[in-house]
Coordinates of C-alpha atoms and ligand atoms in Angstrom, one line a residue:
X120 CA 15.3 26.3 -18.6
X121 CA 12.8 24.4 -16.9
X122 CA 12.9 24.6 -12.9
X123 CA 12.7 21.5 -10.6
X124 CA 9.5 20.2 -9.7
X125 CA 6.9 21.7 -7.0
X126 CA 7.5 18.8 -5.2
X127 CA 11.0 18.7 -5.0
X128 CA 11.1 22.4 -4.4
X129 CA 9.2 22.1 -1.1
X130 CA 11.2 19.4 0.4
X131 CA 12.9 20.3 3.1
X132 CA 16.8 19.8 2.9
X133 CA 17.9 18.3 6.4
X134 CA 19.7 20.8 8.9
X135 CA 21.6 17.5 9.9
X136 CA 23.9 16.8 6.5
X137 CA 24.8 20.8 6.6
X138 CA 26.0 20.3 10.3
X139 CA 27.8 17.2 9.6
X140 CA 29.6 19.2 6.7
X141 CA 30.7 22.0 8.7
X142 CA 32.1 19.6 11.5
X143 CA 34.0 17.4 8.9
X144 CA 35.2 20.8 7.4
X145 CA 36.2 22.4 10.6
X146 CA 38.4 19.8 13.1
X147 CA 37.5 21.8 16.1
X148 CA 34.1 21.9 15.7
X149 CA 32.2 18.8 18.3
X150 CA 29.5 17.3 16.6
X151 CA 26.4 16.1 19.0
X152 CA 24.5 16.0 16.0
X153 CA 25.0 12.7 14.4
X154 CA 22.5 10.0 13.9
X155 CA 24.8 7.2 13.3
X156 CA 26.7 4.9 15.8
X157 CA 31.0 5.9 16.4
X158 CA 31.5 2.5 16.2
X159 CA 33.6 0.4 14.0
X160 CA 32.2 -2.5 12.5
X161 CA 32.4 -5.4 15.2
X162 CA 35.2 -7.5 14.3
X163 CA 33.5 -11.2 13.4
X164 CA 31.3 -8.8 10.6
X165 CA 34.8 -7.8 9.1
X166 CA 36.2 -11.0 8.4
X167 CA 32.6 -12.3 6.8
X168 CA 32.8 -9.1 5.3
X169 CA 36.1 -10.3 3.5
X170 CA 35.6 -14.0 3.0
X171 CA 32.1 -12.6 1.2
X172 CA 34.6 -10.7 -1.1
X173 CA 37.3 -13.7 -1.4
X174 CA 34.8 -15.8 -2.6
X175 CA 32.8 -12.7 -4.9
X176 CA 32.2 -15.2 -7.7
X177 CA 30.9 -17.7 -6.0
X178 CA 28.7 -15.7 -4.3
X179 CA 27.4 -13.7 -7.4
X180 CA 28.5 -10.3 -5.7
X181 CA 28.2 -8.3 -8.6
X182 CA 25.1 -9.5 -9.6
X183 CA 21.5 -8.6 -8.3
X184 CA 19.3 -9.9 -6.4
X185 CA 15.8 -10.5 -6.3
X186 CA 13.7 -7.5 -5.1
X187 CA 12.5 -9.2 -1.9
X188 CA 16.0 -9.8 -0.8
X189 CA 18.2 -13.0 -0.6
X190 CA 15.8 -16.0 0.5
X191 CA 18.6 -16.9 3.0
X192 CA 18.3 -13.4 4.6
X193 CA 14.5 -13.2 4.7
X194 CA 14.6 -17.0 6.5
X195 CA 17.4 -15.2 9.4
X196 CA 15.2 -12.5 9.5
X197 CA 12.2 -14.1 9.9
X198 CA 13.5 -16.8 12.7
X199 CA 14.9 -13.2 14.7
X200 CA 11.6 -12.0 14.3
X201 CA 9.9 -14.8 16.1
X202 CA 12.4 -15.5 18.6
X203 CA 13.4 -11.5 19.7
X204 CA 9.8 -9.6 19.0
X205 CA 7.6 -12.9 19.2
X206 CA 6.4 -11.8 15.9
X207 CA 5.4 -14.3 13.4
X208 CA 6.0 -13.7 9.9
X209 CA 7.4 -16.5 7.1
X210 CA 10.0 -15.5 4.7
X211 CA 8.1 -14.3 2.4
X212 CA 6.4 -12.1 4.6
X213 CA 9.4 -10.3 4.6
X214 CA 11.2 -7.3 2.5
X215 CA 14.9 -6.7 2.6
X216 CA 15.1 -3.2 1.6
X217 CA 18.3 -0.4 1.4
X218 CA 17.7 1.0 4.9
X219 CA 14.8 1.0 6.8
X220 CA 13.8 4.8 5.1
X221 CA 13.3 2.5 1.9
X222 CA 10.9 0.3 3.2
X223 CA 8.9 3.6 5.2
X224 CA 8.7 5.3 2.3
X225 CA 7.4 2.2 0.3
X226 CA 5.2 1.2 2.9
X227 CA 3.2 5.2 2.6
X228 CA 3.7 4.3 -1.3
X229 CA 1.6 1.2 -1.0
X230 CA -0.5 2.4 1.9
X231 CA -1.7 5.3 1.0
X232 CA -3.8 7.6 -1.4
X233 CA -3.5 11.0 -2.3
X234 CA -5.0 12.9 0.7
X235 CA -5.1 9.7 2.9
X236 CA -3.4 10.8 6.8
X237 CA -0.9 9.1 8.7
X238 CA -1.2 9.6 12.9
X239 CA 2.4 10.2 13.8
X240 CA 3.9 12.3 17.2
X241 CA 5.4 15.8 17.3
X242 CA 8.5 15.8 17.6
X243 CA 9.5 13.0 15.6
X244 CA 11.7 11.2 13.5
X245 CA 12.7 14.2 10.8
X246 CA 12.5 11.2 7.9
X247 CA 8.8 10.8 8.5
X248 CA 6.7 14.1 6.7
X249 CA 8.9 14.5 4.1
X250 CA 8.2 10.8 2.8
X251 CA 4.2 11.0 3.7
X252 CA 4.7 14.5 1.5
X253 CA 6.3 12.6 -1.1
X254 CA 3.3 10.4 -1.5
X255 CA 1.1 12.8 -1.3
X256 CA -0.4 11.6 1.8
X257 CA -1.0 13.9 4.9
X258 CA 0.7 14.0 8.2
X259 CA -1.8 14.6 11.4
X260 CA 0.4 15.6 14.2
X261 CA -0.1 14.3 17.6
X262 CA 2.1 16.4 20.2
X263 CA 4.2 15.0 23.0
X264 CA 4.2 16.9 26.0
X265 CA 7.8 16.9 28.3
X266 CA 5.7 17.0 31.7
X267 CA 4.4 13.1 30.3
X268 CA 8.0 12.5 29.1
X269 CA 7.4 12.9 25.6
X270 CA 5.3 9.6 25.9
X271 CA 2.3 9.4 23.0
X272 CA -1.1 9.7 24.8
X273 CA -3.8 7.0 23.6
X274 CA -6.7 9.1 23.3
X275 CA -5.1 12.1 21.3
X276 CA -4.5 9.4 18.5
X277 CA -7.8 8.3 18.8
X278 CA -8.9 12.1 18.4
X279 CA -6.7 12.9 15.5
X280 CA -8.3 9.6 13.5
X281 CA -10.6 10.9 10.7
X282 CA -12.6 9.3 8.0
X283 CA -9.2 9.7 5.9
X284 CA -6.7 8.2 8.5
X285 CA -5.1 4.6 7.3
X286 CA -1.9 4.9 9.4
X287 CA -0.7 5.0 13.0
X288 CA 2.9 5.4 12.9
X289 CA 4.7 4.7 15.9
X290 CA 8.5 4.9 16.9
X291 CA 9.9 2.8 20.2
X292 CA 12.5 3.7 20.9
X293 CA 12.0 7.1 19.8
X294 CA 14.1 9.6 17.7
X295 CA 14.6 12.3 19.2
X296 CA 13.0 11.6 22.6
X297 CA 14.7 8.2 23.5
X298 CA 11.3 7.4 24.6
X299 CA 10.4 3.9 25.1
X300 CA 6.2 2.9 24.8
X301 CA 5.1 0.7 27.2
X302 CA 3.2 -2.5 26.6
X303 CA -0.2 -0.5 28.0
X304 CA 0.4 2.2 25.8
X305 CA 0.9 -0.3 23.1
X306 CA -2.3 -2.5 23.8
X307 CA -4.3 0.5 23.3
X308 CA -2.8 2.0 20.7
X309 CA -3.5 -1.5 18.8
X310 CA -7.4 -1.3 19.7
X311 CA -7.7 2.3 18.2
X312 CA -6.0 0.3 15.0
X313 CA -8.4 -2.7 15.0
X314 CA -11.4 -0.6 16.4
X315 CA -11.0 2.2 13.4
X316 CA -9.2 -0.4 11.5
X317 CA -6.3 1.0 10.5
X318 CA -2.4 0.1 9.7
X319 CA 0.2 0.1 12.4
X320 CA 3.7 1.3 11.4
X321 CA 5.7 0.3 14.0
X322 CA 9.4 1.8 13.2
X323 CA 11.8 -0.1 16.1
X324 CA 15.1 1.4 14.3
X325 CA 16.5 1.4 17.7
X326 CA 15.3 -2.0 19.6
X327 CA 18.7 -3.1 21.1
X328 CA 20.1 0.2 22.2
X329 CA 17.5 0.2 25.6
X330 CA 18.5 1.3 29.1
X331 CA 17.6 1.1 32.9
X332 CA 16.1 -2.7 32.7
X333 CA 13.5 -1.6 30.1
X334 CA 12.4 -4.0 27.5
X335 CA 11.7 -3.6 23.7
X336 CA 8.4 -4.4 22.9
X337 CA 6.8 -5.3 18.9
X338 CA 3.6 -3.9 18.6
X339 CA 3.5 -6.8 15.9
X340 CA 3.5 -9.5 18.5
X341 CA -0.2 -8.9 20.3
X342 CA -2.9 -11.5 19.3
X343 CA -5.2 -10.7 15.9
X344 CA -2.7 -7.9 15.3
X345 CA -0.7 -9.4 11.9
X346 CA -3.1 -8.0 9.4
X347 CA -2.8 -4.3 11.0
X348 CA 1.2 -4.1 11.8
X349 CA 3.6 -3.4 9.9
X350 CA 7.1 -3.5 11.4
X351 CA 9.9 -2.0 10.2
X352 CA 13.7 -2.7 11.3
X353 CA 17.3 -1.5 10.5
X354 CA 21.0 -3.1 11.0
X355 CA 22.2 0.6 10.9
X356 CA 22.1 1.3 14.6
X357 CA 21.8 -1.8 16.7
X358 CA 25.5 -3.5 14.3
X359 CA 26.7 0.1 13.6
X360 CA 26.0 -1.0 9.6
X361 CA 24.4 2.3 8.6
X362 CA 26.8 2.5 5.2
X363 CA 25.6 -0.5 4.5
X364 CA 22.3 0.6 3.7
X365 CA 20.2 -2.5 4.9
X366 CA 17.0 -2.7 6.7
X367 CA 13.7 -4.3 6.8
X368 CA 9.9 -4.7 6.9
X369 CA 8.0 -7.8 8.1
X370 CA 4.2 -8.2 8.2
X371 CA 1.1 -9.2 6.2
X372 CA 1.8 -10.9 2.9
X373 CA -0.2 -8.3 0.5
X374 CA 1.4 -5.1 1.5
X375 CA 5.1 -6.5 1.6
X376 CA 4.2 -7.4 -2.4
X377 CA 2.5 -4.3 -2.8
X378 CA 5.9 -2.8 -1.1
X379 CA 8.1 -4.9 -3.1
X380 CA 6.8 -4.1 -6.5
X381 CA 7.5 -0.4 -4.9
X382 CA 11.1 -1.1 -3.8
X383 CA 11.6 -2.9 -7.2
X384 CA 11.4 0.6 -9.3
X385 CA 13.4 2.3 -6.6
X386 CA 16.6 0.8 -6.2
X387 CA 16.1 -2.7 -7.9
X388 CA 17.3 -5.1 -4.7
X389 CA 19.5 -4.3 -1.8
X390 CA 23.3 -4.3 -2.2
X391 CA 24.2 -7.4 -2.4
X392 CA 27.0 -7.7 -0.3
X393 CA 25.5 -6.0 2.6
X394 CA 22.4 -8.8 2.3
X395 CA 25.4 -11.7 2.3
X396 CA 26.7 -9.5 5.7
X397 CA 23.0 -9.5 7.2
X398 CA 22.9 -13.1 7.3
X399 CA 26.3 -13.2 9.6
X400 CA 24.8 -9.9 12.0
X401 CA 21.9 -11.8 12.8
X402 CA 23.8 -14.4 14.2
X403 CA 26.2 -12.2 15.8
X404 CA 27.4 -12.8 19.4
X405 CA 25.4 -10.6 21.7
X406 CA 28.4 -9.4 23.7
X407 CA 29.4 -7.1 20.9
X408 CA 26.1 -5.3 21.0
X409 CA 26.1 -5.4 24.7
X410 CA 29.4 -3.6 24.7
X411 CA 28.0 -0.6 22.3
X412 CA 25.0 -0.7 24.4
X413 CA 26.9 0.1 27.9
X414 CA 29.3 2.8 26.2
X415 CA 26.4 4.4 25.4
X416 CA 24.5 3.9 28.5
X417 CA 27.4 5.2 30.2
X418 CA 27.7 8.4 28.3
X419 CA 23.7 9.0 28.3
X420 CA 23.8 8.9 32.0
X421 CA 27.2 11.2 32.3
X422 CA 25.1 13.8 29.2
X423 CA 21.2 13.6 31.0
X424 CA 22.9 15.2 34.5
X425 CA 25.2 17.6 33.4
X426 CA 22.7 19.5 30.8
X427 CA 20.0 19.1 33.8
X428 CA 22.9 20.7 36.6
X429 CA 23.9 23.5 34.0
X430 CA 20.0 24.8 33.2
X431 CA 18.9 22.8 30.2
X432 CA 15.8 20.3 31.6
X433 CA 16.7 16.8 30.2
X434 CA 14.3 14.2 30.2
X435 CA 16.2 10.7 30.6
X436 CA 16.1 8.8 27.9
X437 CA 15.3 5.1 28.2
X438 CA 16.2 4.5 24.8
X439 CA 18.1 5.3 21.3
X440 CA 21.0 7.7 21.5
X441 CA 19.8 11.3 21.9
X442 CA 18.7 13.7 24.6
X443 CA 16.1 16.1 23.9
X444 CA 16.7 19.0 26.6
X445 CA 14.6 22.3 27.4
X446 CA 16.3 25.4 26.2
X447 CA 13.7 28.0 26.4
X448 CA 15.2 29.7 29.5
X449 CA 18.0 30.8 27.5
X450 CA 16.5 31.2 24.0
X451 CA 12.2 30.7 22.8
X452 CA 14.4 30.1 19.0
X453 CA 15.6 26.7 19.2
X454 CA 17.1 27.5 15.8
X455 CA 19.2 30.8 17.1
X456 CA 20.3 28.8 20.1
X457 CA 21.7 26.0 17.6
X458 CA 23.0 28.2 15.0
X459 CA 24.3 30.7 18.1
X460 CA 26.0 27.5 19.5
X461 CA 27.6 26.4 16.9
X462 CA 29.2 29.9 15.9
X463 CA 30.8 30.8 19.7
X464 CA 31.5 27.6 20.9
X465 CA 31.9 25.4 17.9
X466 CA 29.3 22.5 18.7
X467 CA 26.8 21.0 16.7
X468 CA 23.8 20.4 18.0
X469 CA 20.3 19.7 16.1
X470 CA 17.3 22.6 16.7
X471 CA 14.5 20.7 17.9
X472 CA 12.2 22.6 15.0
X473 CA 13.9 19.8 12.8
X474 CA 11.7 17.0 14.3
X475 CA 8.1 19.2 14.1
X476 CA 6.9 22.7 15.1
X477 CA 6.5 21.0 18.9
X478 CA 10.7 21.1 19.0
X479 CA 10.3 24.7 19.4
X480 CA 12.4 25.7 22.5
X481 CA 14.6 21.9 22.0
X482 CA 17.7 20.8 21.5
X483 CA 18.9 17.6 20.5
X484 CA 21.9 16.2 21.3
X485 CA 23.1 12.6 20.0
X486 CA 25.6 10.4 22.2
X487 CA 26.9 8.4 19.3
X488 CA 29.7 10.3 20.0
X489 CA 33.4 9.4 22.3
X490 CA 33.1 9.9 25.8
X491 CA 35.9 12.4 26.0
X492 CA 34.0 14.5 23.1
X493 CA 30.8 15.1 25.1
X494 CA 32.6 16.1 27.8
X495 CA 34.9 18.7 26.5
X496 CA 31.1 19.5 24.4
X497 CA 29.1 20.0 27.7
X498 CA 32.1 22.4 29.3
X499 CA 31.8 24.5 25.8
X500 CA 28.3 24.2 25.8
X501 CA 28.1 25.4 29.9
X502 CA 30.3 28.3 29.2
X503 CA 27.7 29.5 26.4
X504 CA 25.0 29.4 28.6
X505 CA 27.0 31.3 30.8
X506 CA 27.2 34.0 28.8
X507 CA 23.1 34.3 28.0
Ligands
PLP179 C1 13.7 6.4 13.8 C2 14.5 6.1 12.6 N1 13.9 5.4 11.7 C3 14.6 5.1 10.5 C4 15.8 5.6 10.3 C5 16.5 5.2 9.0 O1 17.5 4.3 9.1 P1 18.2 3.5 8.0 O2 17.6 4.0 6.7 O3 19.6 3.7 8.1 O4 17.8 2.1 8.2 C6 16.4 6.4 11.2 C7 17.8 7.0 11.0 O5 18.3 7.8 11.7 C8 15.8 6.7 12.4 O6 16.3 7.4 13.4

């Protein structure tokens, strides 16, 4: 019989859905792995949610829609843009897509040619290589150092830009760091783009969920920067909406077509239903964000000191959900730690390996998770150390 394709073959399969398995399948086991927000669905999104499906006829719920998304969605979409990032962008300068991981992998579908590089960090977000491989492009790793708080340095992108580079791809806040760039940072990183003339991805899955008086900032909103930038947002973590399977990218009008066209053979349109729901989110009360925001803020400040007072070096996060702490006094194997870990003391944590070979010696551990939970987690996970 005939085998599965090269391509297919070499893609990795995540480390993440096999530890979410083996927590679901074993009730003691305390997962710090998770990507995904704990929290229900905030209660004004529940009842659109059901006067969407009361009135299913009307609203066509079983039909699709077109591939660029409901217009009424794109119009909420594009007025949040301008009035939360400053960005600019019409409607139709906008592509509703199923989750955010849609529109990144159409947008290295319609940016790139076989061979072409895309400028990302190492670590990064483990969705990125897999998607640039997929397209056949290539990723060019830039590597964030701890001592500078995992924060991307400038003039490494501008070394790592070739004759083949099209795309800087940039992620604020970050997965797995929780680092936030800075508006310096940024205005640099947009003259390498104009200067070399390159695309901007600017992934900002995690805009809301910011701590310690920091502030979000679009690399999309500088002067002269709409024909480079592409942004790219999600309702999956900032309105806990990730089984939804709704996100977004905004920015100049002939790559969201050339994006759309790509979508369009993909997965058709968006769900329906979760468009309709998008168009209430946007609207959404801030205090219900605020709340998830300060649960989390609480636990990320509770996590970040007890991993730094048992031995494991924590940078703190300024944004996002996840810690990405220093192991290699107790094991060089990231990997062996995790797998070691999850064996003896029955938590999940993510190897830092997952997000790039400059994970090796990381752990990451995600604070989507109950308050009680991480702490019963950090006592199992203080007792292992312990015992190396
Ligand atoms: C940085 C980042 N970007 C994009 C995504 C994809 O999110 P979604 O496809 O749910 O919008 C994730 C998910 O974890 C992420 O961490």
């Amino acid at each position: 019989m005939k085998e599965v394709s090269e391509r297919e073959r070499d893609l990795p399969s995540t480390i993440i859905e096999k530890l979410t398995r083996i927590a679901a399948e074993n009730k003691e086991t305390l997962s710090l792995s998770i990507g995904e927000p704990d929290f229900n669905l905030p209660r004004p999104l529940v009842r659109e949610l059901k006067k969407i499906v009361r009135k299913h006829k009307q609203n066509n719920l079983n039909h699709y829609t077109s591939g660029q998304g409901i217009p009424e969605l794109r119009e909420a979409i594009a007025r949040k843009l301008h009035k939360e990032n400053k960005i600019k962008v019409s409607a139709d300068e906008v592509l509703v897509t199923a989750g955010s991981q849609q529109a990144l992998f159409a947008g290295f579908l319609s940016a790139l040619d076989p061979g072409e590089e895309v400028i990302l960090s190492n670590p990064g977000y483990l969705g990125y290589i897999p998607a640039i491989e997929l397209v056949n492009g290539v990723p060019s790793y830039v590597p964030l150092k701890e001592e500078e708080k995992f924060v991307i340095n400038p003039d490494l992108i501008k070394k790592a830009v070739t004759k083949k580079t099209r795309i800087i791809l940039l992620n604020t806040p970050s997965n797995p760091t929780g680092t936030v760039l800075s508006k310096k940072i940024l205005e640099e990183i947009a003259d390498i783009a104009v200067d070399k003339d390159l695309f901007v991805f600017s992934d900002e899955a995690y805009e809301k969920l910011i701590y310690d008086g920091k502030k979000h900032i679009s690399i999309g909103c500088f002067n002269g920067m709409k024909d480079y930038v592409l942004t790219f947002h999600t309702f999956s973590k900032s309105y806990a909406l990730c089984g939804f399977r709704l996100g977004y990218a905004a920015g100049q009008q002939k790559m969201i077509d050339a994006m759309e066209k790509s979508t369009h053979y993909m997965s058709l349109c968006a769900p329906h239903v979760s468009q309709l729901l998008g168009v209430k989110a946007l609207t959404l009360h801030p205090k219900y964000i605020e709340k998830m925001r300060k649960e989390y803020d609480q636990r990320r400040i509770f996590i970040v000191k007890r991993l730094n007072e048992m031995g494991l070096p924590t940078v703190k996060p300024e944004g996002a959900f996840y810690t990405f702490s220093n192991i290699s006094e107790y094991n060089k194997n990231s990997f062996a730690f995790a797998n070691a870990l999850l064996k003896t003391e029955k938590v999940a944590v993510v190897p830092g390996t997952e997000f790039g070979s400059e994970g090796e010696g990381y752990i990451r551990l995600s604070y989507a998770t109950e308050y009680a939970k991480i702490e019963k987690a950090m006592h199992r996970l203080e007792r292992f150390l312990k015992k190396h």
